Tab-separated table of C-alpha atoms in Angstrom:
chain	number	residue	atom	x	y	z
H	268	UNK	CA	-16.311	36.831	-45.298
H	269	UNK	CA	-12.988	35.533	-44.317
H	270	UNK	CA	-10.538	38.153	-44.057
H	271	UNK	CA	-6.447	37.292	-43.734
H	272	UNK	CA	-6.158	40.343	-41.234
H	273	UNK	CA	-7.920	38.453	-38.616
H	274	UNK	CA	-4.684	36.610	-37.718
H	275	UNK	CA	-3.110	39.674	-37.089
H	276	UNK	CA	-5.953	40.914	-34.596
H	277	UNK	CA	-5.548	37.664	-32.960
H	278	UNK	CA	-1.693	38.589	-32.467
H	279	UNK	CA	-2.713	41.898	-31.244
H	280	UNK	CA	-4.870	40.668	-28.722
H	281	UNK	CA	-2.306	38.061	-27.355
H	282	UNK	CA	0.730	40.321	-27.487
H	283	UNK	CA	2.153	41.435	-24.110
H	284	UNK	CA	2.693	45.128	-24.740
H	285	UNK	CA	-0.881	45.462	-26.310
H	286	UNK	CA	-1.491	49.207	-27.159
H	287	UNK	CA	-4.850	50.759	-27.995
H	288	UNK	CA	-5.199	49.658	-32.086
H	289	UNK	CA	-6.272	51.628	-34.806
H	290	UNK	CA	-7.511	49.821	-37.777
H	291	UNK	CA	-7.196	52.218	-40.964
H	292	UNK	CA	-8.426	51.718	-44.414
H	293	UNK	CA	-10.652	53.286	-46.987
H	294	UNK	CA	-14.466	53.390	-46.857
H	295	UNK	CA	-16.245	50.157	-47.448
H	296	UNK	CA	-13.129	48.057	-46.923
H	297	UNK	CA	-14.866	46.009	-44.092
H	298	UNK	CA	-13.126	47.469	-41.033
H	299	UNK	CA	-16.260	47.538	-39.041
H	300	UNK	CA	-17.479	44.098	-39.928
H	301	UNK	CA	-14.137	42.550	-39.149
H	302	UNK	CA	-13.736	44.412	-35.803
H	303	UNK	CA	-17.032	43.367	-34.546
H	304	UNK	CA	-16.552	39.661	-35.677
H	305	UNK	CA	-13.202	39.778	-34.101
H	306	UNK	CA	-14.756	41.366	-30.708
H	307	UNK	CA	-17.733	38.877	-30.728
H	308	UNK	CA	-15.606	35.765	-31.195
H	309	UNK	CA	-12.236	36.622	-29.365
H	310	UNK	CA	-13.604	38.574	-26.058
H	311	UNK	CA	-16.445	37.932	-23.260
H	312	UNK	CA	-18.212	41.114	-24.471
H	313	UNK	CA	-17.937	44.037	-26.990
H	314	UNK	CA	-18.817	47.454	-26.285
H	315	UNK	CA	-19.327	49.739	-29.271
H	316	UNK	CA	-19.611	53.449	-29.839
H	317	UNK	CA	-20.045	54.979	-33.428
H	318	UNK	CA	-19.325	58.576	-33.236
H	319	UNK	CA	-20.370	59.486	-36.741
H	320	UNK	CA	-23.867	57.980	-35.848
H	321	UNK	CA	-23.988	58.769	-32.275
H	322	UNK	CA	-22.828	62.330	-31.565
H	323	UNK	CA	-24.254	62.390	-28.059
H	324	UNK	CA	-21.347	59.972	-27.332
H	325	UNK	CA	-18.866	62.840	-28.125
H	326	UNK	CA	-19.636	64.339	-24.683
H	327	UNK	CA	-18.211	61.401	-22.852
H	328	UNK	CA	-14.863	62.878	-23.932
H	329	UNK	CA	-15.590	66.660	-23.393
H	330	UNK	CA	-14.033	67.132	-20.141
H	331	UNK	CA	-12.183	64.283	-18.478
H	332	UNK	CA	-9.597	61.814	-20.071
H	333	UNK	CA	-8.794	60.008	-17.251
H	334	UNK	CA	-9.300	56.285	-18.187
H	335	UNK	CA	-11.333	54.966	-15.105
H	336	UNK	CA	-13.516	57.673	-15.321
H	337	UNK	CA	-14.338	57.403	-19.046
H	338	UNK	CA	-14.966	53.724	-18.625
H	339	UNK	CA	-17.472	54.688	-15.959
H	340	UNK	CA	-18.790	57.150	-18.242
H	341	UNK	CA	-19.108	54.775	-21.208
H	342	UNK	CA	-20.474	52.098	-18.855
H	343	UNK	CA	-23.599	54.444	-18.130
H	344	UNK	CA	-23.675	55.636	-21.264
H	345	UNK	CA	-24.142	52.282	-22.547
H	346	UNK	CA	-25.993	50.871	-19.628
H	347	UNK	CA	-23.402	48.180	-19.392
H	348	UNK	CA	-20.363	46.799	-17.245
H	349	UNK	CA	-17.142	46.402	-18.886
H	350	UNK	CA	-14.876	43.789	-17.550
H	351	UNK	CA	-11.278	45.587	-18.109
H	352	UNK	CA	-9.598	42.350	-18.694
H	353	UNK	CA	-11.688	40.130	-20.614
H	354	UNK	CA	-13.729	42.622	-22.865
H	355	UNK	CA	-13.216	44.644	-25.952
H	356	UNK	CA	-14.080	48.303	-26.286
H	357	UNK	CA	-14.603	49.435	-29.823
H	358	UNK	CA	-14.729	53.342	-31.171
H	359	UNK	CA	-15.900	53.484	-34.643
H	360	UNK	CA	-15.319	56.507	-36.997
H	361	UNK	CA	-12.607	57.474	-34.523
H	362	UNK	CA	-11.967	60.495	-36.718
H	363	UNK	CA	-15.127	62.094	-35.598
H	364	UNK	CA	-13.870	62.250	-32.227
H	365	UNK	CA	-10.330	63.806	-31.721
H	366	UNK	CA	-10.684	63.837	-28.124
H	367	UNK	CA	-11.305	60.159	-28.299
H	368	UNK	CA	-8.140	59.576	-30.402
H	369	UNK	CA	-6.226	61.485	-27.805
H	370	UNK	CA	-7.425	59.529	-24.694
H	371	UNK	CA	-5.935	56.462	-26.188
H	372	UNK	CA	-2.513	57.947	-24.590
H	373	UNK	CA	-4.024	57.692	-21.238
H	374	UNK	CA	-5.532	54.143	-21.937
H	375	UNK	CA	-2.179	53.058	-23.074
H	376	UNK	CA	-0.145	54.527	-19.975
H	377	UNK	CA	-3.031	53.800	-17.238
H	378	UNK	CA	-5.047	51.076	-18.342
H	379	UNK	CA	-2.963	48.732	-20.673
H	380	UNK	CA	-4.894	45.507	-19.587
H	381	UNK	CA	-8.156	46.992	-21.548
H	382	UNK	CA	-8.169	45.959	-25.316
H	383	UNK	CA	-9.350	49.017	-27.231
H	384	UNK	CA	-9.855	49.147	-30.970
H	385	UNK	CA	-10.651	51.769	-33.300
H	386	UNK	CA	-11.524	52.155	-36.847
H	387	UNK	CA	-11.542	55.191	-39.011
H	388	UNK	CA	-9.472	56.992	-41.883
H	389	UNK	CA	-7.891	59.743	-39.530
H	390	UNK	CA	-8.310	62.028	-42.526
H	391	UNK	CA	-9.880	64.837	-40.284
H	392	UNK	CA	-7.428	64.525	-37.426
H	393	UNK	CA	-4.787	66.715	-38.827
H	394	UNK	CA	-7.268	69.668	-38.795
H	395	UNK	CA	-7.863	69.035	-35.073
H	396	UNK	CA	-5.958	70.867	-32.370
H	397	UNK	CA	-5.956	67.750	-30.200
H	398	UNK	CA	-2.792	66.359	-29.863
H	399	UNK	CA	-2.154	62.846	-31.720
H	400	UNK	CA	-1.255	60.327	-29.418
H	401	UNK	CA	2.275	59.498	-31.307
H	402	UNK	CA	3.894	56.095	-30.050
H	403	UNK	CA	0.819	55.116	-27.647
H	404	UNK	CA	-1.121	53.200	-30.196
H	405	UNK	CA	-0.732	50.619	-32.937
H	406	UNK	CA	-1.802	50.668	-36.553
H	407	UNK	CA	-3.165	48.095	-39.012
H	408	UNK	CA	-4.375	48.759	-42.395
H	409	UNK	CA	-7.055	46.916	-44.089
H	410	UNK	CA	-7.291	46.599	-47.698
H	411	UNK	CA	-9.755	45.651	-50.234
H	412	UNK	CA	-10.080	41.993	-50.492
H	413	UNK	CA	-7.073	40.341	-52.185
H	414	UNK	CA	-7.998	37.603	-54.951
H	415	UNK	CA	-7.899	34.675	-52.510
H	416	UNK	CA	-10.288	36.588	-50.308
H	417	UNK	CA	-12.487	36.981	-53.285
H	418	UNK	CA	-12.366	33.605	-53.822
H	419	UNK	CA	-13.537	32.554	-50.205
H	420	UNK	CA	-16.196	35.022	-50.662
H	421	UNK	CA	-17.621	33.393	-53.732
H	422	UNK	CA	-17.544	30.154	-52.124
H	423	UNK	CA	-14.792	28.597	-54.336
H	424	UNK	CA	-12.632	27.311	-51.556
H	425	UNK	CA	-11.271	24.716	-53.967
H	426	UNK	CA	-9.189	27.191	-55.856
H	427	UNK	CA	-7.524	28.626	-53.008
H	428	UNK	CA	-6.741	25.278	-51.599
H	429	UNK	CA	-5.213	24.656	-55.462
H	430	UNK	CA	-3.419	28.052	-55.101
H	431	UNK	CA	-2.099	27.140	-51.759
H	432	UNK	CA	-0.874	23.759	-52.667
H	433	UNK	CA	0.959	24.648	-55.927
H	434	UNK	CA	4.613	24.007	-55.657
H	435	UNK	CA	7.188	26.070	-57.144
H	436	UNK	CA	8.174	23.623	-59.771
H	437	UNK	CA	4.963	22.442	-60.772
H	438	UNK	CA	3.075	23.205	-63.909
H	439	UNK	CA	-0.611	23.705	-63.096
H	440	UNK	CA	-3.074	21.715	-65.221
H	441	UNK	CA	-4.365	24.028	-67.954
H	442	UNK	CA	-7.951	23.215	-66.976
H	443	UNK	CA	-7.247	24.510	-63.217
H	444	UNK	CA	-5.082	27.278	-64.822
H	445	UNK	CA	-8.061	28.271	-67.424
H	446	UNK	CA	-10.717	28.393	-64.297
H	447	UNK	CA	-8.408	30.349	-62.134
H	448	UNK	CA	-7.834	32.914	-64.906
H	449	UNK	CA	-11.409	33.035	-65.562
H	450	UNK	CA	-12.007	33.997	-61.855
H	451	UNK	CA	-9.111	36.655	-62.099
H	452	UNK	CA	-11.350	38.352	-64.823
H	453	UNK	CA	-14.352	38.217	-62.544
H	454	UNK	CA	-12.342	39.745	-59.768
H	455	UNK	CA	-11.160	42.507	-62.284
H	456	UNK	CA	-14.781	43.642	-62.404
H	457	UNK	CA	-15.987	43.255	-58.730
H	458	UNK	CA	-12.461	44.364	-57.086
H	459	UNK	CA	-12.334	43.575	-53.495
H	460	UNK	CA	-14.611	45.895	-51.708
H	461	UNK	CA	-17.041	43.357	-49.651
H	462	UNK	CA	-20.293	45.296	-50.519
H	463	UNK	CA	-19.663	44.810	-54.191
H	464	UNK	CA	-18.369	41.279	-53.876
H	465	UNK	CA	-21.326	40.490	-51.641
H	466	UNK	CA	-23.642	41.955	-54.406
H	467	UNK	CA	-21.935	40.022	-57.108
H	468	UNK	CA	-22.015	36.955	-55.269
H	469	UNK	CA	-25.931	36.916	-54.324
H	470	UNK	CA	-26.689	37.725	-58.076
H	471	UNK	CA	-24.172	35.776	-60.065
H	472	UNK	CA	-26.719	33.120	-61.296
H	473	UNK	CA	-27.783	35.928	-63.444
H	474	UNK	CA	-24.651	37.215	-64.871
H	475	UNK	CA	-26.082	40.197	-66.705
H	476	UNK	CA	-27.888	41.408	-63.558
H	477	UNK	CA	-25.033	40.810	-61.162
H	478	UNK	CA	-22.453	42.778	-63.250
H	479	UNK	CA	-25.192	45.618	-63.601
H	480	UNK	CA	-25.635	45.833	-59.735
H	481	UNK	CA	-21.811	45.644	-59.192
H	482	UNK	CA	-21.310	48.820	-61.404
H	483	UNK	CA	-24.140	50.503	-59.853
H	484	UNK	CA	-22.587	49.762	-56.322
H	485	UNK	CA	-19.342	50.937	-57.629
H	486	UNK	CA	-20.765	54.253	-58.907
H	487	UNK	CA	-22.506	55.075	-55.475
H	488	UNK	CA	-19.036	54.607	-53.693
H	489	UNK	CA	-17.094	56.776	-55.907
H	490	UNK	CA	-19.681	59.518	-55.319
H	491	UNK	CA	-19.446	58.771	-51.494
H	492	UNK	CA	-15.488	58.867	-51.941
H	493	UNK	CA	-15.639	62.293	-53.640
H	494	UNK	CA	-18.184	63.670	-50.910
H	495	UNK	CA	-15.452	62.648	-48.492
H	496	UNK	CA	-13.182	64.944	-50.171
H	497	UNK	CA	-14.816	68.198	-49.049
H	498	UNK	CA	-15.854	66.995	-45.855
H	499	UNK	CA	-12.262	66.154	-44.506
H	500	UNK	CA	-10.192	68.585	-46.799
H	501	UNK	CA	-12.598	71.748	-47.283
H	502	UNK	CA	-14.288	72.415	-50.907
H	503	UNK	CA	-11.376	74.205	-52.621
H	504	UNK	CA	-9.020	71.543	-51.883
H	505	UNK	CA	-11.420	69.009	-52.547
H	506	UNK	CA	-11.688	69.791	-56.493
H	507	UNK	CA	-7.961	69.249	-56.610
H	508	UNK	CA	-8.068	65.844	-54.853
H	509	UNK	CA	-11.062	64.654	-57.114
H	510	UNK	CA	-9.284	65.784	-60.138
H	511	UNK	CA	-6.237	63.394	-59.335
H	512	UNK	CA	-8.513	60.727	-58.353
H	513	UNK	CA	-10.608	60.838	-61.266
H	514	UNK	CA	-7.362	61.181	-63.610
H	515	UNK	CA	-6.033	57.817	-62.445
H	516	UNK	CA	-7.431	55.790	-65.668
H	517	UNK	CA	-5.840	58.774	-68.155
H	518	UNK	CA	-2.541	58.747	-66.279
H	519	UNK	CA	-2.638	54.725	-66.692
H	520	UNK	CA	-3.364	55.019	-70.177
H	521	UNK	CA	-0.133	56.562	-71.225
H	522	UNK	CA	2.815	54.307	-72.463
H	523	UNK	CA	4.760	56.340	-69.808
H	524	UNK	CA	2.811	55.858	-66.920
H	525	UNK	CA	4.534	58.535	-64.536
H	526	UNK	CA	1.988	60.914	-63.116
H	527	UNK	CA	1.594	64.168	-65.127
H	528	UNK	CA	-0.078	67.042	-63.320
H	529	UNK	CA	-1.639	68.414	-66.559
H	530	UNK	CA	-3.617	65.371	-67.217
H	531	UNK	CA	-5.483	65.865	-63.674
H	532	UNK	CA	-5.592	69.948	-64.079
H	533	UNK	CA	-4.949	71.386	-67.363
H	534	UNK	CA	-2.180	73.992	-66.876
H	535	UNK	CA	-1.545	72.299	-63.594
H	536	UNK	CA	1.911	71.569	-61.717
H	537	UNK	CA	3.130	69.241	-59.611
H	538	UNK	CA	3.608	71.796	-56.925
H	539	UNK	CA	-0.082	72.219	-56.947
H	540	UNK	CA	-1.096	68.632	-56.874
H	541	UNK	CA	1.564	66.887	-54.539
H	542	UNK	CA	-0.439	67.519	-51.603
H	543	UNK	CA	-3.758	66.048	-53.202
H	544	UNK	CA	-1.849	63.370	-54.320
H	545	UNK	CA	-0.344	62.664	-50.867
H	546	UNK	CA	-4.002	63.090	-49.382
H	547	UNK	CA	-5.494	60.187	-51.443
H	548	UNK	CA	-2.356	58.223	-50.430
H	549	UNK	CA	-3.029	58.805	-46.951
H	550	UNK	CA	-6.766	58.031	-47.381
H	551	UNK	CA	-5.893	54.524	-48.811
H	552	UNK	CA	-7.476	55.516	-52.363
H	553	UNK	CA	-4.421	55.494	-54.143
H	554	UNK	CA	-1.291	53.353	-54.376
H	555	UNK	CA	1.660	55.439	-55.178
H	556	UNK	CA	4.380	53.700	-56.744
H	557	UNK	CA	7.830	55.577	-56.572
H	558	UNK	CA	9.853	55.756	-59.805
H	559	UNK	CA	13.684	54.741	-59.001
H	560	UNK	CA	16.557	55.327	-61.517
H	561	UNK	CA	18.588	52.696	-60.120
H	562	UNK	CA	18.198	48.742	-59.566
H	563	UNK	CA	20.324	49.008	-56.399
H	564	UNK	CA	18.956	49.155	-52.753
H	565	UNK	CA	17.763	51.070	-51.009
H	566	UNK	CA	15.602	51.865	-54.092
H	567	UNK	CA	14.303	54.971	-52.078
H	568	UNK	CA	17.720	56.722	-52.399
H	569	UNK	CA	17.424	56.777	-56.005
H	570	UNK	CA	13.899	58.437	-56.286
H	571	UNK	CA	12.750	62.149	-56.441
H	572	UNK	CA	9.244	63.257	-55.044
H	573	UNK	CA	7.907	64.025	-58.583
H	574	UNK	CA	8.747	60.762	-60.140
H	575	UNK	CA	5.954	58.238	-59.373
H	576	UNK	CA	2.991	56.390	-61.024
H	577	UNK	CA	-0.785	56.497	-59.572
H	578	UNK	CA	-2.700	53.147	-59.203
H	579	UNK	CA	-6.281	52.884	-58.058
H	580	UNK	CA	-6.745	51.088	-54.617
H	581	UNK	CA	-9.333	48.831	-56.128
H	582	UNK	CA	-9.453	47.338	-59.446
H	583	UNK	CA	-13.171	47.264	-59.691
H	584	UNK	CA	-13.053	50.976	-58.663
H	585	UNK	CA	-10.520	51.592	-61.543
H	586	UNK	CA	-13.031	49.623	-63.985
H	587	UNK	CA	-15.907	52.018	-62.833
H	588	UNK	CA	-13.769	55.314	-62.913
H	589	UNK	CA	-12.752	54.572	-66.603
H	590	UNK	CA	-16.363	53.589	-67.702
H	591	UNK	CA	-15.324	50.057	-68.708
H	592	UNK	CA	-18.421	47.854	-69.461
H	593	UNK	CA	-18.237	44.574	-67.578
H	594	UNK	CA	-18.615	42.316	-70.533
H	595	UNK	CA	-15.541	43.887	-72.262
H	596	UNK	CA	-13.616	42.519	-69.391
H	597	UNK	CA	-15.206	39.078	-69.283
H	598	UNK	CA	-14.712	38.550	-73.157
H	599	UNK	CA	-11.582	40.239	-73.454
H	600	UNK	CA	-12.878	42.288	-76.340
H	601	UNK	CA	-10.526	44.054	-78.413
H	602	UNK	CA	-11.863	47.520	-77.186
H	603	UNK	CA	-9.992	46.495	-74.296
H	604	UNK	CA	-6.820	45.504	-75.746
H	605	UNK	CA	-4.862	49.358	-75.051
H	606	UNK	CA	-5.781	49.571	-71.223
H	607	UNK	CA	-5.753	45.666	-70.291
H	608	UNK	CA	-2.123	46.055	-69.920
H	609	UNK	CA	-2.403	49.154	-67.275
H	610	UNK	CA	-5.458	47.284	-65.931
H	611	UNK	CA	-3.254	44.296	-65.197
H	612	UNK	CA	-0.490	46.368	-63.828
H	613	UNK	CA	-3.131	48.007	-61.249
H	614	UNK	CA	-4.189	44.515	-60.218
H	615	UNK	CA	-0.528	43.600	-59.444
H	616	UNK	CA	0.003	46.614	-57.414
H	617	UNK	CA	-3.000	45.771	-55.277
H	618	UNK	CA	-2.074	42.178	-54.699
H	619	UNK	CA	1.362	43.333	-53.623
H	620	UNK	CA	-0.073	45.922	-51.418
H	621	UNK	CA	-2.329	43.205	-49.919
H	622	UNK	CA	0.535	41.000	-49.413
H	623	UNK	CA	2.598	43.347	-47.092
H	624	UNK	CA	5.133	44.291	-49.726
H	625	UNK	CA	4.927	48.105	-48.402
H	626	UNK	CA	6.097	50.798	-50.286
H	627	UNK	CA	6.364	50.098	-54.072
H	628	UNK	CA	8.957	50.914	-56.375
H	629	UNK	CA	9.156	50.827	-60.351
H	630	UNK	CA	12.185	51.148	-62.434
H	631	UNK	CA	12.926	53.408	-65.402
H	632	UNK	CA	15.825	54.575	-67.367
H	633	UNK	CA	15.930	56.755	-70.819
H	634	UNK	CA	14.611	54.037	-72.869
H	635	UNK	CA	13.117	51.111	-70.552
H	636	UNK	CA	10.780	50.500	-67.764
H	637	UNK	CA	10.277	47.681	-65.629
H	638	UNK	CA	6.475	47.896	-63.797
H	639	UNK	CA	7.883	46.940	-60.303
H	640	UNK	CA	11.187	46.036	-58.585
H	641	UNK	CA	11.147	44.169	-55.401
H	642	UNK	CA	13.798	43.619	-52.448
H	643	UNK	CA	13.163	40.193	-51.070
H	644	UNK	CA	15.393	38.991	-48.180
H	645	UNK	CA	18.237	41.440	-49.630
H	646	UNK	CA	17.796	40.119	-53.430
H	647	UNK	CA	16.535	42.383	-56.231
H	648	UNK	CA	13.671	40.942	-58.327
H	649	UNK	CA	12.513	43.154	-61.410
H	650	UNK	CA	8.985	42.422	-62.263
H	651	UNK	CA	7.176	42.715	-65.510
H	652	UNK	CA	3.478	42.749	-66.071
H	653	UNK	CA	2.281	41.183	-69.485
H	654	UNK	CA	-1.626	41.098	-69.869
H	655	UNK	CA	-1.431	38.083	-72.318
H	656	UNK	CA	0.514	35.054	-72.606
H	657	UNK	CA	3.196	36.435	-74.883
H	658	UNK	CA	5.121	39.645	-75.273
H	659	UNK	CA	8.733	40.736	-75.343
H	660	UNK	CA	10.929	41.061	-71.982
H	661	UNK	CA	13.567	43.852	-73.352
H	662	UNK	CA	13.118	46.174	-70.376
H	663	UNK	CA	13.178	43.122	-68.145
H	664	UNK	CA	16.421	41.874	-69.755
H	665	UNK	CA	18.064	45.212	-69.831
H	666	UNK	CA	17.502	45.765	-66.147
H	667	UNK	CA	19.090	42.127	-65.681
H	668	UNK	CA	21.800	43.064	-67.524
H	669	UNK	CA	22.786	46.204	-65.804
H	670	UNK	CA	22.062	45.286	-61.995
H	671	UNK	CA	22.773	42.009	-60.136
H	672	UNK	CA	19.416	40.281	-59.727
H	673	UNK	CA	18.420	36.979	-58.089
H	674	UNK	CA	15.661	36.068	-60.736
H	675	UNK	CA	13.580	37.768	-63.364
H	676	UNK	CA	9.873	37.809	-62.642
H	677	UNK	CA	7.146	37.722	-65.240
H	678	UNK	CA	3.460	38.005	-64.082
H	679	UNK	CA	0.999	37.489	-67.178
H	680	UNK	CA	-1.702	35.093	-68.430
H	681	UNK	CA	0.667	32.342	-68.874
H	682	UNK	CA	0.808	29.305	-66.918
H	683	UNK	CA	3.326	28.689	-64.212
H	684	UNK	CA	6.898	28.212	-65.665
H	685	UNK	CA	10.703	28.160	-64.761
H	686	UNK	CA	13.510	28.655	-66.836
H	687	UNK	CA	16.813	28.255	-64.632
H	688	UNK	CA	18.886	28.736	-67.465
H	689	UNK	CA	17.681	32.066	-68.128
H	690	UNK	CA	16.997	32.816	-64.386
H	691	UNK	CA	13.572	33.379	-65.271
H	692	UNK	CA	10.336	32.782	-63.167
H	693	UNK	CA	6.721	33.187	-64.788
H	694	UNK	CA	3.739	33.502	-62.726
H	695	UNK	CA	0.099	33.453	-63.724
H	696	UNK	CA	-1.934	36.527	-62.530
H	697	UNK	CA	-3.395	34.600	-59.526
H	698	UNK	CA	-0.428	33.974	-58.064
H	699	UNK	CA	0.737	37.562	-58.129
H	700	UNK	CA	0.090	37.739	-54.050
H	701	UNK	CA	2.264	34.940	-52.977
H	702	UNK	CA	4.946	34.873	-55.626
H	703	UNK	CA	7.596	35.950	-52.918
H	704	UNK	CA	7.235	33.016	-50.819
H	705	UNK	CA	7.676	30.407	-53.777
H	706	UNK	CA	10.961	32.016	-54.747
H	707	UNK	CA	12.914	29.785	-52.801
H	708	UNK	CA	10.725	26.583	-52.799
């Protein structure tokens, strides 16, 4: 499956000051796969160690962390030879070997010419006594597949070509728009986890069977995520983390989507759940959107630690968590109408994160709320998300009347549309990922 992060991996390889790289991301986002493809394509040879599967490999790092001696030990252990300047060394599940993580500091200081990549969550690292190699490693984060990556995975390259060729002032032909909105609804069901998308792609000739298998796989993944909570945080704390994770659909079903501790844990207070929320955010399983009470920049100056919204890291997992039948999403059943708005917001949040937007912000006053506010090249853009093709934009207008905005942005089921008189840009759902680069076109 083609992933946009591949380009960043190549840039890392070609950089002059190439520190060891750690690729972070939630379980099943495709970290191992993309790094193996990268190693096979871009290097003479790739040398792979998985610390979770191969516990004997942990012994390599028990005593001596001198890079030269470690390479000798790895060569002996793998029965291979390592070319320092032409090969890649890949440590998988790095969180299971804190000593291997510490060794990256010495590789950075003494053997910078060797390319080292690691994959893992780093969730258990904070519980270790080993020093973390601050400043000695580079990080990249692999998220679930974006909508465009999903299209490539289901062999719909034509749609990707169309999306990338759309100019900012064009109207998209309705037949194309309808097709892309249909694809968006499919993505709402599968989400962007590669194994789930693969299952859907293999079985989509039988739509019923494909959707059934997709939900089964997502249920298995949710079980695996919850199992990880205990593994990396302890049993007592895991119960609170699970409560927060499973409460995401209920948090989003409220008209005011601000996180409420009592929904996750009856009688619970925010002070008790702050740590579980942060844990899930750091694990890549939760998108935390901070609520600002001002439209001025920096948005971070107008937030408080207990005012935020929680979105699921993957739209498909959200649907499985909420127990939404795939058929309901495909047919846009009335039973899905109430939750559809929250579903679309989660999708947009996910696309923004995948596109590299960084920390996301929302805006709220006593009477109005705008789903997202974005700062792009020094300009402020309020973004309202609408599930359908119509809907009032009262909050968007309130924000624009109160703060200086370059353009107002609506992301919805409508076709591409621009109103220069009202300074309004309307983007269809499938352009959420790329809307920032179209603003000035």
